[in-house]
Coordinates of C-alpha atoms in Angstrom, one line a residue:
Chain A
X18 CA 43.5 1.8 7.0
X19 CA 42.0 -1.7 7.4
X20 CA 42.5 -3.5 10.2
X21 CA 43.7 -7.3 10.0
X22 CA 40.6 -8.6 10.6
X23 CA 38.7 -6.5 8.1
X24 CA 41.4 -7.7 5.6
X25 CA 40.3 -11.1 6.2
X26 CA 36.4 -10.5 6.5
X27 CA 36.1 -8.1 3.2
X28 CA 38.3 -10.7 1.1
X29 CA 36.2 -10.9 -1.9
X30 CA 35.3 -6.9 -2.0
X31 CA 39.6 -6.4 -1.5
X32 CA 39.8 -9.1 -4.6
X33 CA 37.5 -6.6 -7.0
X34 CA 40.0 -4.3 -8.7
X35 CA 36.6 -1.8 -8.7
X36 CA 36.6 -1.9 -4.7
X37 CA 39.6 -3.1 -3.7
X38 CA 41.7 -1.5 -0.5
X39 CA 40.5 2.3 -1.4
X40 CA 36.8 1.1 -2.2
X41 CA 36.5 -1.4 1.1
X42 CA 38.3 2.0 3.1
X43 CA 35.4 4.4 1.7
X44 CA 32.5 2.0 3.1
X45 CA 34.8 1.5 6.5
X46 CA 34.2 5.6 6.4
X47 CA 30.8 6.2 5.1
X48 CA 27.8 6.4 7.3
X49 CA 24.2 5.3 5.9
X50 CA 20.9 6.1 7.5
X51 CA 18.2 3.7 6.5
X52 CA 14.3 5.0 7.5
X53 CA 12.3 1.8 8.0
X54 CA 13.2 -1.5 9.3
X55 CA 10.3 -3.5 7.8
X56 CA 10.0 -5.6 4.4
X57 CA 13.2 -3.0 2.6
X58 CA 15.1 -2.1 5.6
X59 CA 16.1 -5.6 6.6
X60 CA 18.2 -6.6 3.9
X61 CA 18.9 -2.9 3.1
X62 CA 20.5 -3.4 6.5
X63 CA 22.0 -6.6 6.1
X64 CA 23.7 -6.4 3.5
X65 CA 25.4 -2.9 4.0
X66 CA 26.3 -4.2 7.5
X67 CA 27.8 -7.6 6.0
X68 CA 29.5 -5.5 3.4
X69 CA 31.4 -3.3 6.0
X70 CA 29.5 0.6 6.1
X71 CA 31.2 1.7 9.0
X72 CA 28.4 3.4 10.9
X73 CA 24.7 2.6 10.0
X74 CA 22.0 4.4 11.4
X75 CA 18.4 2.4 12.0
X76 CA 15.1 4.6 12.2
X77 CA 12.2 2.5 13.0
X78 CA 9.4 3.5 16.3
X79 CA 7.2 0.2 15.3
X80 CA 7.3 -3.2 17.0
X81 CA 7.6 -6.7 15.1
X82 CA 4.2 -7.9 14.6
X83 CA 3.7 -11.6 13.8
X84 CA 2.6 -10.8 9.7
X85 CA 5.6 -9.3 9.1
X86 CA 7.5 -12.3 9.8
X87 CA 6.8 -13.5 6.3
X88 CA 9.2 -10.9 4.6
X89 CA 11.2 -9.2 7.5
X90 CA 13.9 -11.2 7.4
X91 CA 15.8 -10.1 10.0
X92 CA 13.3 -11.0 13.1
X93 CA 12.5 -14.3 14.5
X94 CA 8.8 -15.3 16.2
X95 CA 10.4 -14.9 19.7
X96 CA 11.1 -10.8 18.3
X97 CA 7.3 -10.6 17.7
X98 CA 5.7 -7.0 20.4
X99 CA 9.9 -6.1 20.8
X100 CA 11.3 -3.0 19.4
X101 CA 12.4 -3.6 15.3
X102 CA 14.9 -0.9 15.7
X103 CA 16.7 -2.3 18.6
X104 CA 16.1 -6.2 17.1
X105 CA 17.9 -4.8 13.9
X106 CA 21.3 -3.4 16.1
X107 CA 21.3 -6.6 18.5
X108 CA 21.2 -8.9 15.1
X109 CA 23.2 -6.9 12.9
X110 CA 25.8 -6.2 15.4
X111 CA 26.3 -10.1 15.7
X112 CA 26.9 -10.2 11.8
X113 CA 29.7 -7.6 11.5
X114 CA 31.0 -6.6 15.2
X115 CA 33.4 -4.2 13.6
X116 CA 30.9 -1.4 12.8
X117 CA 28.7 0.8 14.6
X118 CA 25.0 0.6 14.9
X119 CA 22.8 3.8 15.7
X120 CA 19.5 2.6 16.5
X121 CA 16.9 5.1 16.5
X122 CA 13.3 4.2 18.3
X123 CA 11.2 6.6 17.3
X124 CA 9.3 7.9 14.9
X125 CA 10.8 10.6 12.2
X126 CA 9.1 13.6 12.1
X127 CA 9.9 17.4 10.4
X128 CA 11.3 18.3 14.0
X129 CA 14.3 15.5 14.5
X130 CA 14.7 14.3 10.4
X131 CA 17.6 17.5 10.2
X132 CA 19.2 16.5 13.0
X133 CA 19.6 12.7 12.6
X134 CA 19.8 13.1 9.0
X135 CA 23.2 15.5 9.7
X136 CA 25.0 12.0 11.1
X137 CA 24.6 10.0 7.9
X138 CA 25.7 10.7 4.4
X139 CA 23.4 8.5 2.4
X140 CA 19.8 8.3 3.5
X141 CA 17.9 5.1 2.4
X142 CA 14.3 5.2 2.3
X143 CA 12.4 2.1 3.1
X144 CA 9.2 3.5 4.5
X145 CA 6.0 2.2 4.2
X146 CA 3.7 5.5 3.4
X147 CA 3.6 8.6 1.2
X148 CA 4.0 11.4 4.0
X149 CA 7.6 10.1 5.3
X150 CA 8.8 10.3 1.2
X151 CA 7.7 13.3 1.0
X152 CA 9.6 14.3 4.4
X153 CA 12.5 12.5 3.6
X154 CA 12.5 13.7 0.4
X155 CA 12.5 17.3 0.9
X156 CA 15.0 16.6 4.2
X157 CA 17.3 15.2 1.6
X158 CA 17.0 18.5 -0.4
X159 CA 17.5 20.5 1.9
X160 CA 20.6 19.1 3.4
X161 CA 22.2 18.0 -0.3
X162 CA 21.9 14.6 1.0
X163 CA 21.5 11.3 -1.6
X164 CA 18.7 8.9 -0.9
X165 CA 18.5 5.8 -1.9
X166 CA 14.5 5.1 -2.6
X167 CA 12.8 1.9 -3.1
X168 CA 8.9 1.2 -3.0
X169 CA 7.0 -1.9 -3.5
X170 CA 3.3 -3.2 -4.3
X171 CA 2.0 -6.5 -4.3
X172 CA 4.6 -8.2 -7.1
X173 CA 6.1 -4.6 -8.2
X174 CA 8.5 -2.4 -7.0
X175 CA 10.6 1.2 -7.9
X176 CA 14.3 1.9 -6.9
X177 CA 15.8 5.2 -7.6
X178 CA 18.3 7.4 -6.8
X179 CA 17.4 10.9 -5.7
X180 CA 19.5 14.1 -5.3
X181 CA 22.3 12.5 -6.2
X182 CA 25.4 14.8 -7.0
X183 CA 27.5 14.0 -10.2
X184 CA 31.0 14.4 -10.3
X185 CA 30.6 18.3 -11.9
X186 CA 28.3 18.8 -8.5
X187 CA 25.0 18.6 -10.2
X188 CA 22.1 17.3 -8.0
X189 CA 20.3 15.0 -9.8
X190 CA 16.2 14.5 -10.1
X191 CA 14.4 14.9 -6.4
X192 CA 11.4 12.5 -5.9
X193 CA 9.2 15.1 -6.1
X194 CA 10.4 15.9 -9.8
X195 CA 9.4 12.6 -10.4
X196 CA 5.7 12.7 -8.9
X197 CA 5.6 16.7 -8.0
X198 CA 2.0 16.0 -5.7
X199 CA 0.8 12.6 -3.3
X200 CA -1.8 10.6 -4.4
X201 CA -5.1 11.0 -3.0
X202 CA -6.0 9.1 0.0
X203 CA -8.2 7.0 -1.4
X204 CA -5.9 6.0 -4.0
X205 CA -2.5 5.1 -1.8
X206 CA -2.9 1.7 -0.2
X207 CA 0.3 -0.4 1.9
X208 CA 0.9 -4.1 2.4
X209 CA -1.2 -4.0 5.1
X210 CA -4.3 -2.9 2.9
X211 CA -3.4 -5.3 0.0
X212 CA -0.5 -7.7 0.5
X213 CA 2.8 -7.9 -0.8
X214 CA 5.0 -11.2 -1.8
X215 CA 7.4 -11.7 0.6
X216 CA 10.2 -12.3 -2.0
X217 CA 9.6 -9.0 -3.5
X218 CA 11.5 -6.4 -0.9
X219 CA 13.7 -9.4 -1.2
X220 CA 14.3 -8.0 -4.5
X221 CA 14.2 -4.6 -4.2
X222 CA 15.9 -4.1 -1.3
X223 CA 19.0 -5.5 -2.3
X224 CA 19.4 -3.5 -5.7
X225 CA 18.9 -0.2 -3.1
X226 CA 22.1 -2.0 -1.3
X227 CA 24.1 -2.8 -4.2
X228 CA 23.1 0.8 -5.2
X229 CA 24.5 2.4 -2.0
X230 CA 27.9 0.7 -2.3
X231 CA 28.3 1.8 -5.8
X232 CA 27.8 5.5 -5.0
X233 CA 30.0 5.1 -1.3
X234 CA 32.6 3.1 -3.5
X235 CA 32.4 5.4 -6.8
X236 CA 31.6 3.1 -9.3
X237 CA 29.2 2.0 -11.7
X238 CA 26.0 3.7 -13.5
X239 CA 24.0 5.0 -10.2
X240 CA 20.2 5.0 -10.7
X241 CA 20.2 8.9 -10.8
X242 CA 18.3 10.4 -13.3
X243 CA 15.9 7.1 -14.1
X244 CA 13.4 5.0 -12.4
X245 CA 13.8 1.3 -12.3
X246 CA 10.1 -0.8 -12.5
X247 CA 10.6 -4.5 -11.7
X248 CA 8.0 -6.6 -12.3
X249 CA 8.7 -10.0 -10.3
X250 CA 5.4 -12.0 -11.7
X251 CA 5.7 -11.0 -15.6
X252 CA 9.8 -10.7 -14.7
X253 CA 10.7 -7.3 -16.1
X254 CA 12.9 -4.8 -15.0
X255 CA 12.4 -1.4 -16.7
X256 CA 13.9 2.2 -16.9
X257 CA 12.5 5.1 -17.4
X258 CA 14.2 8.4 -17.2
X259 CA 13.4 11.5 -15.1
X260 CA 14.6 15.1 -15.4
X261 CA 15.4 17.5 -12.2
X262 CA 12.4 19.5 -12.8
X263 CA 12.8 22.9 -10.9
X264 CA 9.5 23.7 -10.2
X265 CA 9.0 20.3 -8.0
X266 CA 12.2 21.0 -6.5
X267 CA 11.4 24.9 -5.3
X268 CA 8.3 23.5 -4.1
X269 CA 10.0 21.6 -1.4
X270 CA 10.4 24.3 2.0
X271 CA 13.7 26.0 1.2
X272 CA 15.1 26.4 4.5
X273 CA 14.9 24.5 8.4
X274 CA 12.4 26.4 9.6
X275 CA 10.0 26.2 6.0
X276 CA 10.6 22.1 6.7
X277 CA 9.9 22.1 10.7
X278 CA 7.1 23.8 9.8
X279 CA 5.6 21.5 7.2
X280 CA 2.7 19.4 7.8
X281 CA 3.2 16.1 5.8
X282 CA 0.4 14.3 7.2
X283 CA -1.9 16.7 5.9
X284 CA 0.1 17.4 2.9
X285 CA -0.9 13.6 1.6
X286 CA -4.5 13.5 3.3
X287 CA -3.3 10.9 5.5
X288 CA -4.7 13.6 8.4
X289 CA -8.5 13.3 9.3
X290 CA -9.6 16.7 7.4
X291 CA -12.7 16.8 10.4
X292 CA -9.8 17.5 12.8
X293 CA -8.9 20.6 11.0
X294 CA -12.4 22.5 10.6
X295 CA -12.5 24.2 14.0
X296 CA -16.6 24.1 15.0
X297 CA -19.3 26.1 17.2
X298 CA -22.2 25.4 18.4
X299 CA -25.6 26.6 18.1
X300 CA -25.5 27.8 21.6
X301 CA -21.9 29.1 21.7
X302 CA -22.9 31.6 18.2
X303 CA -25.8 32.2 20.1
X304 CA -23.9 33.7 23.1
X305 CA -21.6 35.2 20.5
X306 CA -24.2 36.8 18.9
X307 CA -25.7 38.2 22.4
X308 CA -22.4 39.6 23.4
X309 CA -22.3 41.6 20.2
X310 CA -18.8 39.7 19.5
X311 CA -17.4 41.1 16.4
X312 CA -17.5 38.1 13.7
X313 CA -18.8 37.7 10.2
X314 CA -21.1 35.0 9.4
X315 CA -20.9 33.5 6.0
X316 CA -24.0 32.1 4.7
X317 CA -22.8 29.5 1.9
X318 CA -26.0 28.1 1.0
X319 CA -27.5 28.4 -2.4
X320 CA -29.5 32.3 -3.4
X321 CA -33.7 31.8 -2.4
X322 CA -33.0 28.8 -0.1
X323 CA -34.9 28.3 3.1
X324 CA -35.0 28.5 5.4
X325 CA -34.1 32.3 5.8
X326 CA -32.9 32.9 9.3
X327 CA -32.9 36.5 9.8
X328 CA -30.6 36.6 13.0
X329 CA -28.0 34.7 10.5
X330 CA -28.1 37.4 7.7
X331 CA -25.0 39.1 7.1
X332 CA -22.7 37.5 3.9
X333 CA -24.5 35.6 1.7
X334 CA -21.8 33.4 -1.0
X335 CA -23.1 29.9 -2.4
X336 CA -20.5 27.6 -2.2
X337 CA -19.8 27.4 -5.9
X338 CA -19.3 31.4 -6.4
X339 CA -16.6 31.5 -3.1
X340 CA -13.9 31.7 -5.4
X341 CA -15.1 34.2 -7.1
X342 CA -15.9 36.3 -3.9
X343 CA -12.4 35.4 -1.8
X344 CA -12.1 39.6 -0.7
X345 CA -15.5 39.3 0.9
X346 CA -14.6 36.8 3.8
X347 CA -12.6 38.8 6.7
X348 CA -9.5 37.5 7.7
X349 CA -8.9 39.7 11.0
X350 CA -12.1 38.6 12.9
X351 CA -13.9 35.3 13.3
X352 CA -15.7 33.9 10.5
X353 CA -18.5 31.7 11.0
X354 CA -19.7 29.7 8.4
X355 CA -23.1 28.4 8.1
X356 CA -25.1 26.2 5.7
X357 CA -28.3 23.7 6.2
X358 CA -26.5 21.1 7.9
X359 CA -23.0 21.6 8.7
X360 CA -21.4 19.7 5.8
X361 CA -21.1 22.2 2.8
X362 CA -19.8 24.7 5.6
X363 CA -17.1 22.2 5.5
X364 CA -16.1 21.7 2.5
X365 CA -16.3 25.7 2.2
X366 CA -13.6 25.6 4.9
X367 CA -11.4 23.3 3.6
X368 CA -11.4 24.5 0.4
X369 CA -10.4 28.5 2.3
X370 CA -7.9 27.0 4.1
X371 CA -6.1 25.1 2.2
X372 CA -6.5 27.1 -1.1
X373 CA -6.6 30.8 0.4
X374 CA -4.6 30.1 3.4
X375 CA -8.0 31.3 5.7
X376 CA -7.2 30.6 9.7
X377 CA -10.2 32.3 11.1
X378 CA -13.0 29.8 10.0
X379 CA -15.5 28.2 12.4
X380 CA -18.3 25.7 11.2
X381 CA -21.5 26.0 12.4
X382 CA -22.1 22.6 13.5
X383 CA -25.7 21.0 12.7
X384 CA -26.0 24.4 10.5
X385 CA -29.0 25.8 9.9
X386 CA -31.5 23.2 11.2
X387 CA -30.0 22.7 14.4
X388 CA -29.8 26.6 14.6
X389 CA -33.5 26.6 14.4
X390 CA -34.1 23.5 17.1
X391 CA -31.6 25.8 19.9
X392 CA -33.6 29.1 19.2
X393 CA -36.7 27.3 19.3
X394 CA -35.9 26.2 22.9
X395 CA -34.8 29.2 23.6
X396 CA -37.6 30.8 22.7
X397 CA -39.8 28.3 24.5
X398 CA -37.6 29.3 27.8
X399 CA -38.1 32.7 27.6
X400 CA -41.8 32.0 26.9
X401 CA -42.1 29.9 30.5
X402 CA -39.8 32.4 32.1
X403 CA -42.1 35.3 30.5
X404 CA -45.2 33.6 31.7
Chain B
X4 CA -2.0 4.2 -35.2
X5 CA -2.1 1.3 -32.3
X6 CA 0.1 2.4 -29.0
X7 CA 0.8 -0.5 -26.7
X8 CA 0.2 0.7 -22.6
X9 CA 1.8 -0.9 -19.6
X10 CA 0.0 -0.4 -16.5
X11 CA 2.2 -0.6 -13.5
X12 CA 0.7 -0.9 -9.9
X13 CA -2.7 -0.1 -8.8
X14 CA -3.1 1.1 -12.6
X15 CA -3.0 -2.8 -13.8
X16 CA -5.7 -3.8 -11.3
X17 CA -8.0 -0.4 -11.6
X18 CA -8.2 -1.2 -15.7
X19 CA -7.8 -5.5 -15.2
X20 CA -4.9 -5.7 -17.4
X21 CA -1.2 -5.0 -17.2
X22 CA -1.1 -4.0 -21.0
X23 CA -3.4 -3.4 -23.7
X24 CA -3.2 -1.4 -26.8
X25 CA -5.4 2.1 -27.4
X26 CA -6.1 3.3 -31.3
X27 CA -6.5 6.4 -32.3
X28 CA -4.6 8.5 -30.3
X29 CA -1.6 10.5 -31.7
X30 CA -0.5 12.5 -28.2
X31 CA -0.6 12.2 -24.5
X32 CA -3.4 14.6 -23.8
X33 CA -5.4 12.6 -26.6
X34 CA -4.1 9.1 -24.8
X35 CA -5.2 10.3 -21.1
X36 CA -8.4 11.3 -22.2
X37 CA -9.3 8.4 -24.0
X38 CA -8.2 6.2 -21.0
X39 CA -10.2 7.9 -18.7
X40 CA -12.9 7.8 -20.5
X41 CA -13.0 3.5 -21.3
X42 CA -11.5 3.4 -17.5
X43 CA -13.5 6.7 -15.5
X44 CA -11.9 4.5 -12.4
X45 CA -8.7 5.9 -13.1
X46 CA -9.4 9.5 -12.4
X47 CA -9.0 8.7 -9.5
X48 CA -5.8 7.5 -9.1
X49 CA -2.1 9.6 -9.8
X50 CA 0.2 8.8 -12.5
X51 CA 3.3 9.7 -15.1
X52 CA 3.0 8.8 -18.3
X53 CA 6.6 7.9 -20.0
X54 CA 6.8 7.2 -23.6
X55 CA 10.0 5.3 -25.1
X56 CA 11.8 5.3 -21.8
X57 CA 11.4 9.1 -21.0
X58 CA 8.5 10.8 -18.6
X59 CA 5.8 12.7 -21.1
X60 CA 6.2 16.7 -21.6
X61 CA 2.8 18.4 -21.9
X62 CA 1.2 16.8 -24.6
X63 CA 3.6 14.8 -26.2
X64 CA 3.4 13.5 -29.9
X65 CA 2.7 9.4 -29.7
X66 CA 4.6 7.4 -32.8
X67 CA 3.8 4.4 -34.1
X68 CA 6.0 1.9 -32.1
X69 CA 5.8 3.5 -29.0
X70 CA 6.1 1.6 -25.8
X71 CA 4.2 3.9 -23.1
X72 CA 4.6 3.2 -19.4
X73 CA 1.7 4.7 -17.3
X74 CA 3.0 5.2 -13.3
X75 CA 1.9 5.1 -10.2
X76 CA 3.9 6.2 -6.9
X77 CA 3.9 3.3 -4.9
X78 CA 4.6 3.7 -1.0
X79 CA 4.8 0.3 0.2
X80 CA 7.8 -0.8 2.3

């Protein structure tokens, strides 16, 4: 039931026969979770909160810088090093004092997205990089939840509806039906990188509004199943439509733990790759080697080149034949992998790990040539001791 | 056979035009190819390619007429 006040502040919804009393009810009721409080967020935000969604979650761990001021509608200069999330609740709870504001200060990662995302029933997606789609994404599939997904560049931007369930309880396309893999790094830029008109989320974020009051409400053709392109400079607004695509969608982790899990930084690349190769040094193989330690050393450098290091002789695979030579490499004991310098070791690596799922690897750092420089001293040591 | 391509996001800036029309080319795998090929650039980058309103299957036959939509994912917020 409406109160009297809500009569009077949702007049011209309660005037719509398509929202009306039952319609304005539903959005007093419904709870929506919006991930980003930047460029989409803040009239995402706005405009759900002036239209009366009853409990609206706010998930933002970044501060208001002074560039963002030029799209971000909902801070001020005097907002500029404070915390957007909390900015969002104290200015949106002065617009429309009759609903509740969650705000959430931190950032969403695989180990709290379940648990906020069990509080809200739409989730809105207004995030600024290709790891949190992905998360949210998936999150959404997992839970059944519909999210609400709008993306922009420079004078263009996408809004879809993902996961959406129809009235005969069939899910709709996932994002990842839509583009099953990230982008490479190199390839995935932000507004920080390369701009953005500050009209544009404008745009965009109020078409993911009107979009989650037409699903809380029940009316209207939802943006399931299709793709909308706007195009503010040449001013076109195009469809295209996407299929649930089962493959993508089995591809997302099937179950809490699968998801908590999952590493979505380094799903997209976005995680410095040198992190992940474990290394050694000359001197610490050396002790290895000393001890009688029981590893394998994987000599990846092409057949016939030199320099040949006896000491390092045990598997010899060039790079381009490791495929070809996967049951070779031990998985039970440590693996050290060595070429001239250090880098095709590491690209060897990569390529183990992240194709054959390899968690033993170390890289030989410097390789071969520094290798040579530590023995050498060593070997001058032993001389002076010797002598 | 002339097929008129929009190129949305990154694609439009990597090739230097948000449109242009390819000859020659009767499918999708025959249209990706030749693309990548006048633009090597845009191996580089990820795309879907939609023809008439709908996402490409594998190799899709290309009619004169066609609108086709090349598209990026686009992550800005």
């Amino acid at each position: 039931m409406l109160t009297a006040k809500e009569i009077a502040r949702y007049n011209r919804h309660l005037l719509l026969p398509e929202i009306g009393m039952k319609g304005q009810e539903k959005l007093k009721n419904s709870s929506v979770l919006v991930i980003g409080a930047g460029g989409l967020g803040c009239p995402v935000l706005m405009y759900l909160t002036a239209a009366g969604v009853g409990k609206i979650g706010i998930v933002d761990f970044d501060m208001v810088d002074e560039s963002n001021l030029q799209r971000q509608v909902l801070y001020d200069s005097i907002d500029i090093g404070k915390s957007k999330s909390e900015v969002a609740k104290h200015k949106l709870s002065k617009q429309n004092p009759l609903i509740e504001i969650e705000s959430i200060n931190s950032k969403l990662t695989t180990q709290n997205a379940l648990e906020i995302f069990s509080g809200y029933t739409i989730i809105v997606d207004g995030t600024d990089n290709f790891s949190t789609r992905y998360m949210v994404n998936d999150a959404c599939a997992l839970l059944g939840k519909t999210l609400v997904s709008g993306s922009i560049f420079k004078f263009q931007g996408q809004v879809s509806v993902f996961n959406f369930q129809n009235q005969k309880n069939e899910f709709g396309p996932t994002y990842r039906c839509l583009f099953p893999s990230p982008p490479s790094t190199e390839s995935s830029t932000s507004c920080s990188e390369i701009g953005v008109i500050g009209v544009l989320p404008g745009i965009i974020g109020t078409l993911m509004a009107n979009e989650v009051v037409k699903i809380i409400v029940g009316i209207g053709e939802i943006l399931s199943g299709k793709i909308l392109l706007v195009d503010s400079l040449a001013m076109n607004f195009h469809t295209v439509e996407i299929e649930r695509n089962s493959e993508a969608v089995k591809s997302t982790p099937q179950n809490a733990e699968a998801f908590r899990r999952m590493d979505y930084d380094y799903f997209c690349g976005t995680k410095n790759n040198k992190l992940l190769v474990r290394e050694i040094s000359p001197e610490k193989l050396f002790a290895m080697i000393s001890s009688k330690e029981n590893i394998q050393l994987l000599d990846v450098r092409e057949p016939n080149e030199l320099p040949e290091v006896s000491e390092l002789n045990d598997l010899k695979v060039p790079i381009g034949e490791i495929e070809k030579h996967i049951e070779k490499i031990e998985r039970d004991r440590k693996v050290i992998v060595i070429c001239r310098s250090g880098n095709r070791s590491r690209k060897a690596i990569e390529l183990l790990s992240e194709k054959f799922d390899f968690q033993n690897l170390y890289n030989l750092k410097g390789g071969v040539t520094e290798w040579i420089k530590h023995s050498a001293k060593n070997k001058k040591h032993e001389r002076k001791e010797k002598t | 056979m002339s097929i008129s391509i929009k190129l949305f996001g990154v694609l439009a800036d990597v090739v230097g035009k948000s449109q242009i029309d390819i000859h020659d080319v009767n499918n999708t795998t025959t249209l990706k190819a030749k693309m990548l090929k006048d633009f090597p650039k845009l191996k580089n980058y990820q795309f879907v390619i939609a023809v008439s309103k709908q996402i490409a299957k594998e190799n899709q036959a290309l009619n004169a007429g066609d609108v086709v939509v090349l598209l990026p994912p686009f992550a800005g917020g």
